[in-house]
CSV table of C-alpha atoms in Angstrom, one decimal:
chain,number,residue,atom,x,y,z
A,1268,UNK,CA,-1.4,10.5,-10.1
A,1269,UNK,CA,-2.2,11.6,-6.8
A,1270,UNK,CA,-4.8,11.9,-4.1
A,1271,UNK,CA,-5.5,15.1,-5.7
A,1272,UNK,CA,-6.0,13.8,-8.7
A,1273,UNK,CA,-9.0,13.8,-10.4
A,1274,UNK,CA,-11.6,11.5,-11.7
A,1275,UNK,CA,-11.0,12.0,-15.1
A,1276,UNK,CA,-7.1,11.1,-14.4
A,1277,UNK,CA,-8.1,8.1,-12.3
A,1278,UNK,CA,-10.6,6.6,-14.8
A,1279,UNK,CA,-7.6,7.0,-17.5
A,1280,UNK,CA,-5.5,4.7,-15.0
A,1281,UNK,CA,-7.8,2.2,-14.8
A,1282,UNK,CA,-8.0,1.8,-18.8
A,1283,UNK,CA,-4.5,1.9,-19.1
A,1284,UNK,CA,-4.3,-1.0,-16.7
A,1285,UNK,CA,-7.0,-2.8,-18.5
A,1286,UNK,CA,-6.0,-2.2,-22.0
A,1287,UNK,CA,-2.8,-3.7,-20.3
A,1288,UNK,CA,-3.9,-6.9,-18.4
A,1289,UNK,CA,-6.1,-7.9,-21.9
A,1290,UNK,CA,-3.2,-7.3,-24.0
A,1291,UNK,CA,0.5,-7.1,-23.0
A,1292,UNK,CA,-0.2,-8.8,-19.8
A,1293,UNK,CA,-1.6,-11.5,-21.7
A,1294,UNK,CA,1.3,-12.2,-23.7
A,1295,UNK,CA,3.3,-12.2,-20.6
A,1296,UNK,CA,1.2,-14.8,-18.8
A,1297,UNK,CA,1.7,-17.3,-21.6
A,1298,UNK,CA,5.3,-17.1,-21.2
A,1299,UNK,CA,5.2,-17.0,-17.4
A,1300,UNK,CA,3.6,-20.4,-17.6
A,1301,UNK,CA,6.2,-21.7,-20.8
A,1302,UNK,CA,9.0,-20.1,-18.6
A,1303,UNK,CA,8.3,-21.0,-15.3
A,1304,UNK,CA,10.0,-18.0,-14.1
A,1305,UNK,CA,8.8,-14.0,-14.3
A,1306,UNK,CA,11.4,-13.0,-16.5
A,1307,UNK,CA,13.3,-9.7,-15.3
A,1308,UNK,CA,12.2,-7.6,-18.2
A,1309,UNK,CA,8.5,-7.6,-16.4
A,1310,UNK,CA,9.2,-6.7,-13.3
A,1311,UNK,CA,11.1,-4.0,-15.1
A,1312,UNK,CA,8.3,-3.3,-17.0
A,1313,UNK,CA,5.6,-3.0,-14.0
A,1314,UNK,CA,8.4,-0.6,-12.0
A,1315,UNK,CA,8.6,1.6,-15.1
A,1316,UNK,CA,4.9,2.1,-15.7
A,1317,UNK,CA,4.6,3.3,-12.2
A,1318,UNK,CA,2.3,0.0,-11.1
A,1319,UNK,CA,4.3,-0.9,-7.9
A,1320,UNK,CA,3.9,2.7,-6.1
A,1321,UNK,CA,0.4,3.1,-6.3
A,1322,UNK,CA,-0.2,3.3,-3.4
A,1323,UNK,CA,2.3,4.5,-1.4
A,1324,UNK,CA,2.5,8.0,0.0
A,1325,UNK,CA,4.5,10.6,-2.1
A,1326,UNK,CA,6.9,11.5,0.5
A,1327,UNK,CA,8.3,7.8,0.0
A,1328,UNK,CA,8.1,7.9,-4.0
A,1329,UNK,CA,4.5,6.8,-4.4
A,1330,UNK,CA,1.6,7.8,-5.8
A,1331,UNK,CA,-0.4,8.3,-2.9
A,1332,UNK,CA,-3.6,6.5,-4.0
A,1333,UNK,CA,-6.2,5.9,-1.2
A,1334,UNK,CA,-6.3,2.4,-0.4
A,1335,UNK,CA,-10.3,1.9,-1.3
A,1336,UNK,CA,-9.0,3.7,-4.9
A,1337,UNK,CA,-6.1,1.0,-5.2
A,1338,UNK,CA,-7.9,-1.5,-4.4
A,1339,UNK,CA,-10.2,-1.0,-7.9
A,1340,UNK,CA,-6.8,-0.8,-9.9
A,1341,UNK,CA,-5.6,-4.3,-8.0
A,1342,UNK,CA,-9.0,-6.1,-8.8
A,1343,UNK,CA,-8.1,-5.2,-12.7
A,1344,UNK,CA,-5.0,-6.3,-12.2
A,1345,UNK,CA,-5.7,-9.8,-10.8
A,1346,UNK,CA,-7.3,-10.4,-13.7
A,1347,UNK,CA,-4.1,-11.0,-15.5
A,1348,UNK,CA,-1.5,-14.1,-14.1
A,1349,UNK,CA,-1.2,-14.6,-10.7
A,1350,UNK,CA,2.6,-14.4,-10.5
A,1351,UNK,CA,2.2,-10.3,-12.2
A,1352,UNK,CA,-1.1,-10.0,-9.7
A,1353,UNK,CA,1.5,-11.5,-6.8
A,1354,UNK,CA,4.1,-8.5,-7.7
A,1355,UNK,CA,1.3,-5.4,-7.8
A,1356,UNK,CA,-0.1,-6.8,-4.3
A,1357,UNK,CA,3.2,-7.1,-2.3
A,1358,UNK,CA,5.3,-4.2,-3.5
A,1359,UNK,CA,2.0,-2.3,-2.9
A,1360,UNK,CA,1.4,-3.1,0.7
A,1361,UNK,CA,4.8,-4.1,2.1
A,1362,UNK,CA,5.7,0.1,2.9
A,1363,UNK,CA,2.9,-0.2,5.4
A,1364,UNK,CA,4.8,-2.9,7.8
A,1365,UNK,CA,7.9,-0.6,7.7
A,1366,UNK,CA,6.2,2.6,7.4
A,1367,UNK,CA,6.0,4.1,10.6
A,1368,UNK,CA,9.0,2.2,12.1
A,1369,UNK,CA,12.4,2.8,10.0
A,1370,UNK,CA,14.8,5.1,10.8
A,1371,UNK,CA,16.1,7.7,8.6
A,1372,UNK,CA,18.7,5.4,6.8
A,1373,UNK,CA,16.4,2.4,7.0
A,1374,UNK,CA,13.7,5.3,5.2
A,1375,UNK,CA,15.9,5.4,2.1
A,1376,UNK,CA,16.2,1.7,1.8
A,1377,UNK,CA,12.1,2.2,2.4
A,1378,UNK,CA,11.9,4.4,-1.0
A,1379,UNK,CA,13.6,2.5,-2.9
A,1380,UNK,CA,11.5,-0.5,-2.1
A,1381,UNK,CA,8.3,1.7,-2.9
A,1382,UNK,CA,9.8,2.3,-6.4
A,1383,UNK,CA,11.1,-1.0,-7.4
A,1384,UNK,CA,14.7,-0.6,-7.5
A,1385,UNK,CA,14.8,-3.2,-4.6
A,1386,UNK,CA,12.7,-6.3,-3.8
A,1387,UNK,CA,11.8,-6.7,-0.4
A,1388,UNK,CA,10.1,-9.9,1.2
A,1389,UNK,CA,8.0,-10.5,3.8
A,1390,UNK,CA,9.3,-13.6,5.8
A,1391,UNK,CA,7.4,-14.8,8.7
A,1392,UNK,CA,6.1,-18.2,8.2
A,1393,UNK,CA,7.8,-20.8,9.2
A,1394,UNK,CA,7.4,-24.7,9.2
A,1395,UNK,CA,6.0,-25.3,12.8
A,1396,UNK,CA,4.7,-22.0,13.7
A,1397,UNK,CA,1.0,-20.5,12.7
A,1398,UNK,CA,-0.2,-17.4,13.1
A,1399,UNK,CA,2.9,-15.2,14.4
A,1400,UNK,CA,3.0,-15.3,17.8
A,1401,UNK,CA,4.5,-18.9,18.4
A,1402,UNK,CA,7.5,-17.9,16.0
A,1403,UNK,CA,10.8,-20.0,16.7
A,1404,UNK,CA,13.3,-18.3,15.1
A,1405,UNK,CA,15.3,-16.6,17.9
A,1406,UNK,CA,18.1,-14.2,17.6
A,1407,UNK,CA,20.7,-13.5,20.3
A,1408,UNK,CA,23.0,-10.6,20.8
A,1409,UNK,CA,26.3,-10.6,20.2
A,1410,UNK,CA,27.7,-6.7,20.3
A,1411,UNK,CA,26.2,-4.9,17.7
A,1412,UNK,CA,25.2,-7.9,16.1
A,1413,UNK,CA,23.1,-10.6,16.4
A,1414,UNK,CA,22.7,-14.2,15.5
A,1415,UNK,CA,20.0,-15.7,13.7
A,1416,UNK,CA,18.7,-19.1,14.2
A,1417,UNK,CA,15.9,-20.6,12.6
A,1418,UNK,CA,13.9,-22.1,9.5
A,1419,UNK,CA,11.3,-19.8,7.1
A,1420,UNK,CA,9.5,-21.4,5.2
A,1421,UNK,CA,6.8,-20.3,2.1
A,1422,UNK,CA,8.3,-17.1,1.7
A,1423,UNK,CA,7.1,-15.5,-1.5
A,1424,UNK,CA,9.9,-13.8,-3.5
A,1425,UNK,CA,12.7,-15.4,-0.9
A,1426,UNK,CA,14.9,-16.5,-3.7
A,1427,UNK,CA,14.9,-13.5,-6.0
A,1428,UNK,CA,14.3,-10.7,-2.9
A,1429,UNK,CA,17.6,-8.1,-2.8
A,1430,UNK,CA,16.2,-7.8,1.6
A,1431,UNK,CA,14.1,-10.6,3.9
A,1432,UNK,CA,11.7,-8.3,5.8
A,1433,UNK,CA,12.5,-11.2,8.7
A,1434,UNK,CA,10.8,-12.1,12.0
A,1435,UNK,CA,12.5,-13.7,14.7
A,1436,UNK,CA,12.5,-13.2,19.0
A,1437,UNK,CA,14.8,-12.8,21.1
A,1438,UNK,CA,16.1,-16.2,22.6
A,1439,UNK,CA,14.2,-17.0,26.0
A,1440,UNK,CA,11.1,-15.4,25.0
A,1441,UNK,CA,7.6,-15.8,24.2
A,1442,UNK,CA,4.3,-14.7,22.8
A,1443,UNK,CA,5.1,-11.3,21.2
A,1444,UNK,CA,7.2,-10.2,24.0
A,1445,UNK,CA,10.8,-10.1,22.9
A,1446,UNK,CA,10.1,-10.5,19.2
A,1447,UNK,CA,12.0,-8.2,15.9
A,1448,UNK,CA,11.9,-7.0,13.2
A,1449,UNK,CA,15.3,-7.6,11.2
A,1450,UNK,CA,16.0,-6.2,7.4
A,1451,UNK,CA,18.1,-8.7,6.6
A,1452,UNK,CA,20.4,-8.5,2.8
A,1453,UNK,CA,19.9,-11.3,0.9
A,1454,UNK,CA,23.7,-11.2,0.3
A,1455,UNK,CA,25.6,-14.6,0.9
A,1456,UNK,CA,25.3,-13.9,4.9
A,1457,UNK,CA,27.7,-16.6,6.7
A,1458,UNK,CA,25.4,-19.3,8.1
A,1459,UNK,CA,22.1,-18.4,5.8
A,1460,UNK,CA,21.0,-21.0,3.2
A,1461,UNK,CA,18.4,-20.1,0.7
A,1462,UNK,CA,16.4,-23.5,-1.1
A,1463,UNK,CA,14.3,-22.6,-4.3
A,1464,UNK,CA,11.0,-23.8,-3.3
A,1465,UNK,CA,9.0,-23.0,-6.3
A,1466,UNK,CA,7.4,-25.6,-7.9
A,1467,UNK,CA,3.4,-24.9,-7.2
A,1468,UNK,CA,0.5,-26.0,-8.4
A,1469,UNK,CA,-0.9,-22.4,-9.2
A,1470,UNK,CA,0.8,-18.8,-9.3
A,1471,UNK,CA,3.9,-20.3,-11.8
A,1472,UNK,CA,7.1,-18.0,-12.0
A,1473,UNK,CA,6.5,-16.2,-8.3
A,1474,UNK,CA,9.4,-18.0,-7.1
A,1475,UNK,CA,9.0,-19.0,-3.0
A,1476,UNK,CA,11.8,-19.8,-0.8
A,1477,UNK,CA,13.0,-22.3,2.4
A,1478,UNK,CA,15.4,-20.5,4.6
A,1479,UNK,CA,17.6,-21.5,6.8
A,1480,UNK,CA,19.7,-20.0,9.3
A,1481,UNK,CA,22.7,-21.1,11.9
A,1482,UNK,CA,24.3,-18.1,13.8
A,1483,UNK,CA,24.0,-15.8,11.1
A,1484,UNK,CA,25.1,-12.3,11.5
A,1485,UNK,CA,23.4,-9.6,11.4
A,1486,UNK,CA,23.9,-6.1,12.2
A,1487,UNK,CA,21.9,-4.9,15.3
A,1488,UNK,CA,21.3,-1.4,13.2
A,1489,UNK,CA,19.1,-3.4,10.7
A,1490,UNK,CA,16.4,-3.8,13.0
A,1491,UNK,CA,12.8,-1.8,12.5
A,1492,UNK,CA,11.3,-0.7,15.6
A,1493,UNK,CA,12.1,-1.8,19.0
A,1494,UNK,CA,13.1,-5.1,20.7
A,1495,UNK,CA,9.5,-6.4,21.3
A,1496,UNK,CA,8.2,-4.6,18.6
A,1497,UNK,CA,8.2,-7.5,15.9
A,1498,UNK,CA,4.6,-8.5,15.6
A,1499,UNK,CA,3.3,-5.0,16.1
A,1500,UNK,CA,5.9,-4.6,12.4
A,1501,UNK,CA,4.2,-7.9,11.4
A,1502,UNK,CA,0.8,-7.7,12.1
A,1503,UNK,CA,-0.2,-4.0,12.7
A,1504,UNK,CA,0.5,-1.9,9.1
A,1505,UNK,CA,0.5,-5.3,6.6
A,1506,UNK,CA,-1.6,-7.9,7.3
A,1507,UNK,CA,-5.2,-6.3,8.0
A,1508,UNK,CA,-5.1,-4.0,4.3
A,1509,UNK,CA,-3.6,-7.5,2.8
A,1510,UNK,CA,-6.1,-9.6,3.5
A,1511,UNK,CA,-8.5,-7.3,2.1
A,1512,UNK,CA,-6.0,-6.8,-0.7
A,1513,UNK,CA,-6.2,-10.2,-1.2
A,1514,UNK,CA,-9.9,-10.3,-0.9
A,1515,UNK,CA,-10.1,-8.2,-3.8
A,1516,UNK,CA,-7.8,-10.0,-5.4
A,1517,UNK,CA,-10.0,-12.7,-5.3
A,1518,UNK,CA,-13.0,-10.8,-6.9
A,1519,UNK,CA,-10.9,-9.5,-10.1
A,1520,UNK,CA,-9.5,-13.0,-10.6
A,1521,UNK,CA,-13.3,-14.8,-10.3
A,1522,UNK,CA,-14.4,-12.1,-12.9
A,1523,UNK,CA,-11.7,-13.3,-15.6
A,1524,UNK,CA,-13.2,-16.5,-15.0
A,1525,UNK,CA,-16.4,-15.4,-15.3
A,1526,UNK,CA,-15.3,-13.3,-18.3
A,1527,UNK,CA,-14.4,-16.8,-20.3
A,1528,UNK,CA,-17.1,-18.6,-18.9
A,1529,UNK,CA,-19.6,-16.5,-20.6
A,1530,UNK,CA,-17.5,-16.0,-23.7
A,1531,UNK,CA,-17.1,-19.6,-24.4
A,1532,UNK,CA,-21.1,-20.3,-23.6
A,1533,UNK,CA,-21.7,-18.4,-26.7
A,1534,UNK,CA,-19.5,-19.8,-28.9
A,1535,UNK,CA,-19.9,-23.5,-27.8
A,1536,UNK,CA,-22.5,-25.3,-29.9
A,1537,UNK,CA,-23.9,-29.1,-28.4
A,1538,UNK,CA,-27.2,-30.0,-30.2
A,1539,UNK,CA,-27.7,-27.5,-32.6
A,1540,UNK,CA,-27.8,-24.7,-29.8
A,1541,UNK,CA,-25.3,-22.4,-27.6
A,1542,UNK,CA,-24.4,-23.2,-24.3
A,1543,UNK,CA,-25.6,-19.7,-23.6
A,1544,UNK,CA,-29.3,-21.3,-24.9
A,1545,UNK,CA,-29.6,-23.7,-22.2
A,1546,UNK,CA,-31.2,-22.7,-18.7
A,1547,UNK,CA,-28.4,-25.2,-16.7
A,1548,UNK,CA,-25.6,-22.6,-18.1
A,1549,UNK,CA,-27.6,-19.1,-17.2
A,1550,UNK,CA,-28.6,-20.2,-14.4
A,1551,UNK,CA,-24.6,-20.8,-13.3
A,1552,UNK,CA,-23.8,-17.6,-14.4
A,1553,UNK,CA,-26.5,-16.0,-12.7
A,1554,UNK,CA,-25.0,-17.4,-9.3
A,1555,UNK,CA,-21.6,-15.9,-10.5
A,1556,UNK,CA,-22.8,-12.9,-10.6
A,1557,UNK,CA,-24.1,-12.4,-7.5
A,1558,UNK,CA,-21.7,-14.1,-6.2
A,1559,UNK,CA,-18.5,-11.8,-7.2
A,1560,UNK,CA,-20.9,-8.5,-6.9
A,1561,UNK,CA,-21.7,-8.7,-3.1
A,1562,UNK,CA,-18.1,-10.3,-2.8
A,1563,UNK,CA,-16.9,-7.1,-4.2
A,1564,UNK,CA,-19.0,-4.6,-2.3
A,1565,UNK,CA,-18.0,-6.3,1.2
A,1566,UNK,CA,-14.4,-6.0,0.2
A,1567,UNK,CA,-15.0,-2.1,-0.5
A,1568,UNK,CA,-16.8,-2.1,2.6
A,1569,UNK,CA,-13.6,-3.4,4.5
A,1570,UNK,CA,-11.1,-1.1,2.3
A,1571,UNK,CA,-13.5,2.0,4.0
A,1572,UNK,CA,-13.5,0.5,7.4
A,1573,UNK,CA,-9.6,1.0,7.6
A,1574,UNK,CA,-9.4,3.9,5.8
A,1575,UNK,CA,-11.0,5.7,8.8
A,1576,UNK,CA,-9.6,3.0,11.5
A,1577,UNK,CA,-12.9,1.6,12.1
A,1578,UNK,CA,-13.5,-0.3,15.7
A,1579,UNK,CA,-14.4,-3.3,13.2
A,1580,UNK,CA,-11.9,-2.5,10.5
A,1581,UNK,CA,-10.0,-5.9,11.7
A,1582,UNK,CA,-13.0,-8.0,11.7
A,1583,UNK,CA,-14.3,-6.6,8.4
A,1584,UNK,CA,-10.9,-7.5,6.9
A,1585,UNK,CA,-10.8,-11.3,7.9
A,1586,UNK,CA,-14.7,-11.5,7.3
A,1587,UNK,CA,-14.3,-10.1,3.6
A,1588,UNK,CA,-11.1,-12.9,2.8
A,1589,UNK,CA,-13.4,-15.8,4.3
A,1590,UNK,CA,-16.3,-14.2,1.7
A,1591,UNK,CA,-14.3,-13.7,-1.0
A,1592,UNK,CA,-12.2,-17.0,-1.0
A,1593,UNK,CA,-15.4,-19.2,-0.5
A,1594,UNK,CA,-16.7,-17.0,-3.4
A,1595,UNK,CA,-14.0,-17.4,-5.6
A,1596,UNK,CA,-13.6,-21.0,-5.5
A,1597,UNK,CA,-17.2,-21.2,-6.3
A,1598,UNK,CA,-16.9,-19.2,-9.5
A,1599,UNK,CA,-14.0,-20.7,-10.5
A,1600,UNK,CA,-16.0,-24.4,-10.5
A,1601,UNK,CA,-18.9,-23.5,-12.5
A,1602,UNK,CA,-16.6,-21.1,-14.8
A,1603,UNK,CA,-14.5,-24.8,-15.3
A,1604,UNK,CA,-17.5,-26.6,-15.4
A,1605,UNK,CA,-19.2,-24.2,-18.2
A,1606,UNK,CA,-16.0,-25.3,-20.5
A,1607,UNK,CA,-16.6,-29.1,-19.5
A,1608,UNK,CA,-13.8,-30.8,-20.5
A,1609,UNK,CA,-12.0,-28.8,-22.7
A,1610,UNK,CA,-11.1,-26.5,-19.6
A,1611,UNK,CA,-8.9,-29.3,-17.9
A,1612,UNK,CA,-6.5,-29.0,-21.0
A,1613,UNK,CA,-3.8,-26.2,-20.1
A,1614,UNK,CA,-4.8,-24.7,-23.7
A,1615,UNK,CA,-7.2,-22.6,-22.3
A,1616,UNK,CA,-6.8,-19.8,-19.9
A,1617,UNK,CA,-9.7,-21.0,-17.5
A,1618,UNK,CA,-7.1,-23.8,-16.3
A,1619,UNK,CA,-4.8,-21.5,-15.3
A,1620,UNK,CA,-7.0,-19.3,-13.6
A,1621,UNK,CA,-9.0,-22.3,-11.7
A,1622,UNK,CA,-5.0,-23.1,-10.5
A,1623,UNK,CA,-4.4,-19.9,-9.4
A,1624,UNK,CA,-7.5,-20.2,-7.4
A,1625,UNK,CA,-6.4,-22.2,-5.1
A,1626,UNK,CA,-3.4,-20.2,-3.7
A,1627,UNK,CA,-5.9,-17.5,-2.0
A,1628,UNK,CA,-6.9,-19.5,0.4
A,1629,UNK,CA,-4.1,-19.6,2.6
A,1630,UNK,CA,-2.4,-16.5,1.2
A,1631,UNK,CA,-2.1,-14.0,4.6
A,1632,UNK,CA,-3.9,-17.1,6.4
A,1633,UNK,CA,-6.4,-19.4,5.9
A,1634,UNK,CA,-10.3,-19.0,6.3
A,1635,UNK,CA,-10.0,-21.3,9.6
A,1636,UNK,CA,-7.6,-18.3,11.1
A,1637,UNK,CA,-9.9,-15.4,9.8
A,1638,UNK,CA,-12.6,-17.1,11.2
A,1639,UNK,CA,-10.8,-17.2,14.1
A,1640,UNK,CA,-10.8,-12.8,14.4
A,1641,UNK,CA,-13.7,-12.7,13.4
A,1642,UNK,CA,-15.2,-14.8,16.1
A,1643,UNK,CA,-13.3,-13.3,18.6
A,1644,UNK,CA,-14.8,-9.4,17.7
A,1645,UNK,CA,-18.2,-10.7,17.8
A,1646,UNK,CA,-17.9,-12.7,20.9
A,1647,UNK,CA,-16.1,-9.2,22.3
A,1648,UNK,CA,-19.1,-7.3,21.5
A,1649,UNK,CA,-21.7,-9.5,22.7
A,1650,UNK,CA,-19.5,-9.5,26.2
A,1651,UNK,CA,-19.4,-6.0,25.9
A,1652,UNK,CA,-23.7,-5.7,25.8
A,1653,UNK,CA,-24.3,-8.4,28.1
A,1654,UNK,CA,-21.7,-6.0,30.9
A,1655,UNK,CA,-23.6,-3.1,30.0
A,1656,UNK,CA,-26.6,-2.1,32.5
């Protein structure tokens, strides 16, 4: 499918997905969770099908979906575990960071990210560092190499990850002056230590990784944009769409809860009626409802906003993951609470949705950072009316 595509086409996509997520994907979540581990064969599966290029553009091997388009095939999608949501979401997105940077070898390594023959992972966070700027990990230049020092740590796919899309700064520097981009192999590099870090609560089998790094090499030629260009790779193509990406995320995932909420109200029977009978029950699935639909529409809202590089694009992204996390972990409660306790036994799929919950609020940063944006546009505007005659 492509941009050109049609309705028809599109709407065929979506069932495909759906027909997927309820059936296949289902069998695959149970033995994520009995695993521990996303076996090969479904990341194998998801390349095949096409479902990691969505949405990038057909001159790198994608599909070439609009974003606001993808976005409706991610929220089906996150319906399903959160370890095969985790895989759709970042093999989706990460060809924006790189995008408009690589050079023409660094382009084919691009491609084959888009299709899936390589895993690529996005490595900024560290230990003692926040939001980007106050990075620690330095590099220094040695010839045409240079040496990597420094800790990552949270790094989603780290372990399993063929490249380390890696952000470091050039020793002596500060704020994003003097910070790179590296693609770094994940190859047994001299000096680079990689410690399995993924035993979480929620999201089981996405595998997360510490790493470590003493004078490691590498090559001066794997570097994306320009010394100093780092955070503009970081921040500038990835983060804004993911956190709406994630946003929506958050919607598909609260209406699978919502989904079993309502499905077991109308089969549990206390007191010679349904739970669906009893006002205390509508009424929390009421609130669910309006809670995911004006979730969702702000989401979309945000998705249009940076298709058409909006002035507010970047506020309406942070704004829409600070609505859509609060919302989600709302949903998710009464959804739990509707099952009582037969929800907190692993048994039943609402306990391993109401786990996955949790991980979206500090996936591509928490509310108290988006908060943070979103203050600062509206502060920028108010300053910009109050200098105006």
């Amino acid at each position: 499918m492509s941009v050109s595509a049609s309705d028809a086409e599109f709407e065929q996509l979506k069932a495909e997905l759906d027909a997927w997520v309820r059936g296949p994907g289902e069998e695959w979540s149970e033995r994520i969770e009995e695993l521990g581990d996303v076996p090969a064969e479904l990341y194998a599966e998801l390349r095949d099908r096409g479902w990691l290029s969505l949405a990038a553009p057909e001159e790198l091997g994608g599909r070439g979906i609009p974003f606001a388009r993808y976005l409706e095939l991610l929220e089906i999608v996150s319906r399903s575990h959160g370890s095969i949501r985790m895989l759709v979401h970042v093999n989706n997105g990460l060809w924006r960071a790189m995008a408009p940077f690589v050079d023409d070898a660094q382009r084919e390594v691009l491609k084959r990210a888009v299709s899936g023959e390589e895993l690529v992972a996005f490595t900024l966070t560290e230990a003692t560092a926040g939001t980007g700027a106050d990075i620690r990990s330095t590099v220094r230049r040695d010839g045409d190499v240079y040496l990597l020092n420094g800790e990552k740590h949270l790094i989603t796919f780290g372990v399993k990850a063929d490249r380390w899309l890696l952000f470091a700064r050039l020793e002596g520097s500060s704020g994003a002056e003097g910070t790179v981009a590296l693609l770094v192999p994940n190859s047994g590099l001299p000096g680079a230590e990689v410690i399995d870090d993924s035993d979480t609560m929620g999201v089981r089998g996405t595998d997360h990784a510490i790493l470590r790094f003493s004078d490691t090499p590498v090559p001066v030629s794997a570097r994306i944009g320009a010394e100093g260009e780092g955070l503009a790779v970081a921040l500038g193509g990835f983060l804004l769409p993911s956190r709406v990406s994630v946003a929506m995320s958050c919607v598909g995932l609260a209406e699978r809860a919502q989904e079993l909420a309502a499905s077991y109200a109308l089969t549990r029977t206390t007191f010679g009626k349904t739970l669906a009978e009893r006002p205390v029950i509508q009424a929390y699935l009421a609130e669910n409802y309006a809670d995911i639909v004006a979730a969702r529409a702000l989401v979309l809202e945000a998705a249009r906003a940076y298709e058409r590089s909006a002035p507010d694009a970047a506020a309406l992204s942070s704004a829409s993951k600070i609505v859509a996390v609060d919302m989600l972990g709302r949903v998710t409660d009464r959804a739990l609470q509707i099952h009582g306790g037969q929800g907190y036994w692993r048994r039943n799929a609402i306990e391993r949705v109401y786990r996955d919950a949790r991980a979206q609020r500090f996936e591509e940063g928490t509310n108290e950072i988006q908060k943070t944006v979103v203050a600062r546009a509206v502060l920028a505007t108010a300053r910009a009316r109050t200098a105006t005659p």
